[in-house]
Amino acid sequence: YARDYATRVPFAEHLGFRIDHLEDGLARLSCELRPEMTNSWGMAHGGVIATLLDVTLCMAARTQHPGSKGIMTIDMSISFIGPGTSPLRAEGRVMKPGKNTIFAEAEVRNGEGALVAKAIGTLRARYPEK
């Protein structure tokens, strides 16, 4: 069910995000950079990195909430650390699960394996109304 979630996020699909691994509380995603995804230096645009972090956080949370309508980001803080070169690889982990509110962290590494950015987020699971 969580794997199907990615196909319902048109923006992530547009950017070419791939789900590489999902397990309980953990998600690994990746993407190849295209020219339109870069900044004036030819590196990953910060918006692409932020979106990859956001989707990765939500996918990690989604593994623990398969019956939800979706996961919403309430708050996300990002530290940009190094240059984003292709391919970008992200890993997200749930730090503290909850019935509705989830705390998670994620990081993105570049093609050489160097740290590009880290994020911490507060997420909310949305369930169908009864």
XYZ file of N, CA and C in Angstrom:
390
model
N 0.831 -1.204 0.000
C 0.000 0.000 0.000
C 0.870 1.260 0.000
N 1.915 1.255 0.812
C 2.791 2.430 0.863
C 3.468 2.656 -0.487
N 3.823 1.595 -1.198
C 4.473 1.740 -2.497
C 3.523 2.417 -3.490
N 2.232 2.105 -3.428
C 1.252 2.742 -4.299
C 1.138 4.238 -4.016
N 1.444 4.642 -2.802
C 1.327 6.041 -2.402
C 2.148 6.955 -3.301
N 3.336 6.514 -3.694
C 4.227 7.358 -4.495
C 3.619 7.684 -5.849
N 2.851 6.765 -6.402
C 2.280 7.020 -7.719
C 1.141 8.026 -7.643
N 0.675 8.332 -6.430
C -0.403 9.304 -6.271
C 0.143 10.681 -5.899
N 1.435 10.873 -5.999
C 2.043 12.182 -5.756
C 2.609 12.644 -7.105
N 1.780 13.307 -7.906
C 2.209 13.674 -9.256
C 3.512 14.473 -9.297
N 3.745 15.351 -8.330
C 4.967 16.149 -8.356
C 6.198 15.268 -8.165
N 6.142 14.320 -7.229
C 7.263 13.388 -7.021
C 7.483 12.541 -8.267
N 6.404 12.121 -8.889
C 6.504 11.349 -10.121
C 7.129 12.202 -11.225
N 6.712 13.459 -11.324
C 7.260 14.385 -12.317
C 8.775 14.560 -12.141
N 9.216 14.609 -10.901
C 10.642 14.773 -10.623
C 11.430 13.469 -10.797
N 10.728 12.367 -10.965
C 11.392 11.087 -11.195
C 11.873 10.392 -9.938
N 11.253 10.680 -8.812
C 11.659 10.022 -7.566
C 11.344 8.533 -7.658
N 12.283 7.717 -7.210
C 12.111 6.263 -7.178
C 12.122 5.780 -5.736
N 11.272 4.839 -5.449
C 11.286 4.186 -4.135
C 12.230 3.000 -4.247
N 13.324 3.045 -3.488
C 14.311 1.974 -3.544
C 14.104 0.927 -2.459
N 13.546 1.359 -1.312
C 13.380 0.410 -0.205
C 12.373 0.974 0.792
N 11.485 0.106 1.254
C 10.541 0.464 2.314
C 10.513 -0.652 3.335
N 10.523 -0.288 4.588
C 10.268 -1.234 5.666
C 9.670 -0.440 6.806
N 9.353 -1.093 7.883
C 8.681 -0.444 9.001
C 9.477 0.753 9.517
N 8.959 1.955 9.260
C 9.582 3.179 9.760
C 10.782 3.657 8.980
N 11.038 3.096 7.805
C 12.225 3.447 7.021
C 11.863 3.534 5.545
N 12.383 4.555 4.874
C 12.192 4.690 3.434
C 13.482 5.166 2.796
N 13.800 4.589 1.644
C 14.937 5.042 0.845
C 14.428 5.377 -0.547
N 14.691 6.613 -0.981
C 14.289 7.082 -2.303
C 15.516 7.629 -3.010
N 15.421 7.742 -4.326
C 16.525 8.315 -5.101
C 15.974 9.009 -6.335
N 16.823 9.816 -6.938
C 16.455 10.441 -8.219
C 17.718 10.846 -8.965
N 17.585 10.808 -10.276
C 18.638 11.294 -11.173
C 18.299 12.750 -11.495
N 19.295 13.598 -11.454
C 19.069 15.014 -11.784
C 18.986 15.212 -13.288
N 18.027 16.010 -13.689
C 17.917 16.462 -15.073
C 18.299 17.942 -15.082
N 18.669 18.495 -16.221
C 19.112 19.898 -16.267
C 18.122 20.877 -15.639
N 16.837 20.653 -15.815
C 15.841 21.583 -15.270
C 15.685 21.474 -13.756
N 16.386 20.534 -13.138
C 16.320 20.355 -11.684
C 17.534 20.968 -10.984
N 18.347 21.698 -11.735
C 19.591 22.239 -11.181
C 19.528 23.756 -11.020
N 20.479 24.257 -10.242
C 20.590 25.703 -10.050
C 21.622 26.270 -11.035
N 21.991 27.512 -10.874
C 22.921 28.158 -11.805
C 24.334 27.572 -11.735
N 24.633 26.794 -10.712
C 25.944 26.136 -10.577
C 25.923 24.718 -11.129
N 24.761 24.285 -11.611
C 24.655 22.925 -12.139
C 24.455 21.864 -11.063
N 24.178 22.297 -9.848
C 23.910 21.377 -8.733
C 22.403 21.276 -8.516
N 21.986 20.311 -7.707
C 20.556 20.151 -7.417
C 19.996 21.432 -6.818
N 18.866 21.887 -7.337
C 18.182 23.051 -6.797
C 17.692 22.706 -5.387
N 17.736 23.660 -4.486
C 17.289 23.442 -3.113
C 15.856 22.958 -3.022
N 15.015 23.387 -3.952
C 13.625 22.947 -3.956
C 13.488 21.467 -4.253
N 14.355 20.942 -5.108
C 14.351 19.506 -5.409
C 14.787 18.729 -4.167
N 15.834 19.213 -3.515
C 16.332 18.553 -2.304
C 15.265 18.589 -1.218
N 14.632 19.736 -1.024
C 13.582 19.864 -0.004
C 12.416 18.926 -0.300
N 12.025 18.839 -1.558
C 10.914 17.957 -1.924
C 11.291 16.503 -1.706
N 12.515 16.122 -2.056
C 12.963 14.745 -1.838
C 12.963 14.419 -0.343
N 13.424 15.339 0.486
C 13.398 15.125 1.938
C 11.959 14.978 2.438
N 11.075 15.850 1.993
C 9.682 15.828 2.420
C 9.006 14.513 2.046
N 9.148 14.100 0.799
C 8.518 12.855 0.351
C 9.107 11.656 1.090
N 10.403 11.675 1.343
C 11.047 10.569 2.056
C 10.550 10.488 3.494
N 10.439 11.629 4.180
C 9.880 11.635 5.538
C 8.477 11.027 5.539
N 7.651 11.478 4.603
C 6.261 11.009 4.545
C 6.173 9.528 4.199
N 7.052 9.053 3.320
C 7.036 7.635 2.968
C 7.427 6.771 4.165
N 8.414 7.215 4.934
C 8.808 6.466 6.132
C 7.633 6.381 7.100
N 6.941 7.494 7.288
C 5.775 7.509 8.179
C 4.646 6.658 7.618
N 4.477 6.699 6.314
C 3.386 5.960 5.670
C 3.510 4.456 5.897
N 4.747 3.955 6.026
C 4.924 2.516 6.262
C 4.263 2.074 7.564
N 4.110 2.993 8.502
C 3.501 2.661 9.791
C 2.028 3.060 9.856
N 1.515 3.641 8.788
C 0.116 4.087 8.732
C -0.511 3.701 7.388
N -0.486 2.410 7.046
C -0.971 2.007 5.726
C -2.463 2.255 5.502
N -3.241 2.357 6.558
C -4.669 2.594 6.406
C -5.056 4.053 6.345
N -4.093 4.940 6.422
C -4.404 6.373 6.414
C -4.694 6.851 4.999
N -5.337 8.010 4.914
C -5.583 8.646 3.615
C -4.308 9.290 3.088
N -3.368 9.532 3.967
C -2.119 10.161 3.574
C -1.403 10.728 4.776
N -0.198 11.180 4.531
C 0.632 11.792 5.565
C 0.863 13.241 5.160
N 0.636 14.156 6.100
C 0.834 15.588 5.849
C 2.036 16.072 6.655
N 2.802 16.955 6.065
C 3.908 17.576 6.784
C 3.369 18.784 7.533
N 3.566 18.785 8.848
C 3.165 19.918 9.677
C 4.309 20.926 9.738
N 5.513 20.397 9.914
C 6.687 21.250 10.062
C 7.900 20.475 9.582
N 8.821 21.165 8.885
C 10.054 20.525 8.440
C 11.169 21.557 8.490
N 12.276 21.179 9.080
C 13.449 22.038 9.155
C 14.574 21.361 8.382
N 15.229 22.116 7.501
C 16.278 21.555 6.644
C 17.586 22.302 6.865
N 18.653 21.535 6.947
C 20.003 22.099 6.915
C 20.651 21.646 5.620
N 21.016 22.609 4.764
C 21.701 22.307 3.517
C 23.200 22.315 3.819
N 23.884 21.219 3.502
C 25.247 21.019 3.966
C 26.271 20.996 2.836
N 25.940 20.356 1.712
C 26.910 20.223 0.628
C 26.228 20.197 -0.725
N 27.022 20.119 -1.788
C 26.463 20.157 -3.143
C 25.706 18.886 -3.508
N 24.605 19.068 -4.210
C 23.788 17.950 -4.647
C 24.110 17.564 -6.066
N 24.849 16.461 -6.227
C 25.155 15.933 -7.553
C 24.431 14.607 -7.734
N 24.234 14.231 -8.968
C 23.438 13.053 -9.303
C 24.228 11.760 -9.116
N 23.549 10.707 -8.704
C 22.151 10.653 -8.278
C 22.013 11.100 -6.822
N 20.844 11.608 -6.478
C 20.547 11.944 -5.087
C 19.921 10.721 -4.429
N 20.368 10.408 -3.222
C 19.826 9.272 -2.472
C 19.369 9.774 -1.102
N 18.135 9.458 -0.761
C 17.565 9.911 0.516
C 17.193 8.720 1.375
N 17.342 8.904 2.673
C 16.890 7.899 3.636
C 16.132 8.613 4.740
N 14.944 8.131 5.037
C 14.118 8.703 6.088
C 13.774 7.666 7.129
N 13.717 8.091 8.392
C 13.427 7.200 9.511
C 12.430 7.850 10.453
N 11.498 7.049 10.927
C 10.592 7.521 11.971
C 11.368 7.469 13.283
N 11.421 8.599 13.971
C 12.119 8.662 15.263
C 11.164 8.361 16.408
N 9.922 8.863 16.295
C 8.921 8.625 17.325
C 7.576 8.470 16.626
N 7.082 7.234 16.598
C 5.782 7.020 15.962
C 4.651 7.459 16.882
N 3.519 7.700 16.297
C 2.347 8.048 17.075
C 1.101 7.666 16.300
N -0.032 7.728 16.961
C -1.285 7.381 16.305
C -1.587 8.349 15.164
N -1.368 9.625 15.387
C -1.596 10.633 14.353
C -0.376 11.501 14.089
N 0.403 11.816 15.114
C 1.552 12.694 14.968
C 2.825 11.858 14.993
N 3.675 12.095 13.995
C 4.890 11.306 13.812
C 6.069 12.258 13.717
N 7.166 11.902 14.357
C 8.407 12.667 14.257
C 9.394 11.830 13.448
N 10.007 12.450 12.432
C 10.903 11.706 11.546
C 12.088 12.571 11.147
N 13.115 11.903 10.640
C 14.298 12.589 10.139
C 14.686 11.971 8.803
N 15.369 12.743 7.978
C 15.828 12.246 6.686
C 17.114 12.956 6.302
N 17.857 12.309 5.423
C 19.055 12.933 4.883
C 19.167 12.590 3.409
N 19.842 13.463 2.678
C 20.110 13.250 1.260
C 21.620 13.235 1.082
N 22.082 12.272 0.294
C 23.499 12.175 -0.050
C 23.636 12.287 -1.562
N 24.793 12.774 -2.007
C 25.022 12.955 -3.443
C 25.615 11.693 -4.063
N 25.953 11.785 -5.346
C 26.482 10.642 -6.077
C 27.767 10.077 -5.508
N 28.519 10.892 -4.798
C 29.759 10.426 -4.165
C 29.525 9.919 -2.741
N 28.288 10.012 -2.262
C 27.965 9.553 -0.911
C 28.118 10.625 0.157
N 28.462 11.848 -0.249
C 28.636 12.939 0.718
C 27.272 13.502 1.124
N 27.178 13.939 2.366
C 25.945 14.501 2.893
C 25.609 15.820 2.199
N 24.380 15.914 1.705
C 23.895 17.112 1.019
C 22.992 17.925 1.944
N 22.071 17.248 2.631
C 21.117 17.951 3.495
C 20.504 16.989 4.499
N 20.051 17.560 5.618
C 19.346 16.799 6.650
C 18.053 17.542 6.978
N 17.041 16.760 7.336
C 15.762 17.362 7.715
C 15.192 16.636 8.914
N 14.446 17.373 9.691
C 13.659 16.798 10.774
C 12.243 17.313 10.559
N 11.280 16.435 10.743
C 9.916 16.842 10.454
C 8.900 16.316 11.438
N 7.826 17.056 11.560
C 6.653 16.639 12.314
C 5.570 16.396 11.282
N 4.984 15.215 11.317
C 4.029 14.789 10.306
C 2.729 14.384 10.966
N 1.672 14.359 10.180
C 0.377 13.930 10.701
C -0.242 12.932 9.739
N -0.732 11.839 10.299
C -1.468 10.844 9.514
C -2.921 11.262 9.459
N -3.496 11.244 8.263
C -4.915 11.573 8.094
C -5.678 10.282 7.843
N -6.694 10.067 8.640
C -7.518 8.864 8.506
C -8.900 9.229 7.983
N -9.543 8.287 7.282
C -10.898 8.559 6.795
C -11.823 8.919 7.967
N -12.689 9.880 7.709
C -13.636 10.281 8.758
C -14.678 9.203 8.941
N -15.054 9.002 10.194
C -16.015 7.928 10.509
C -17.413 8.401 10.403
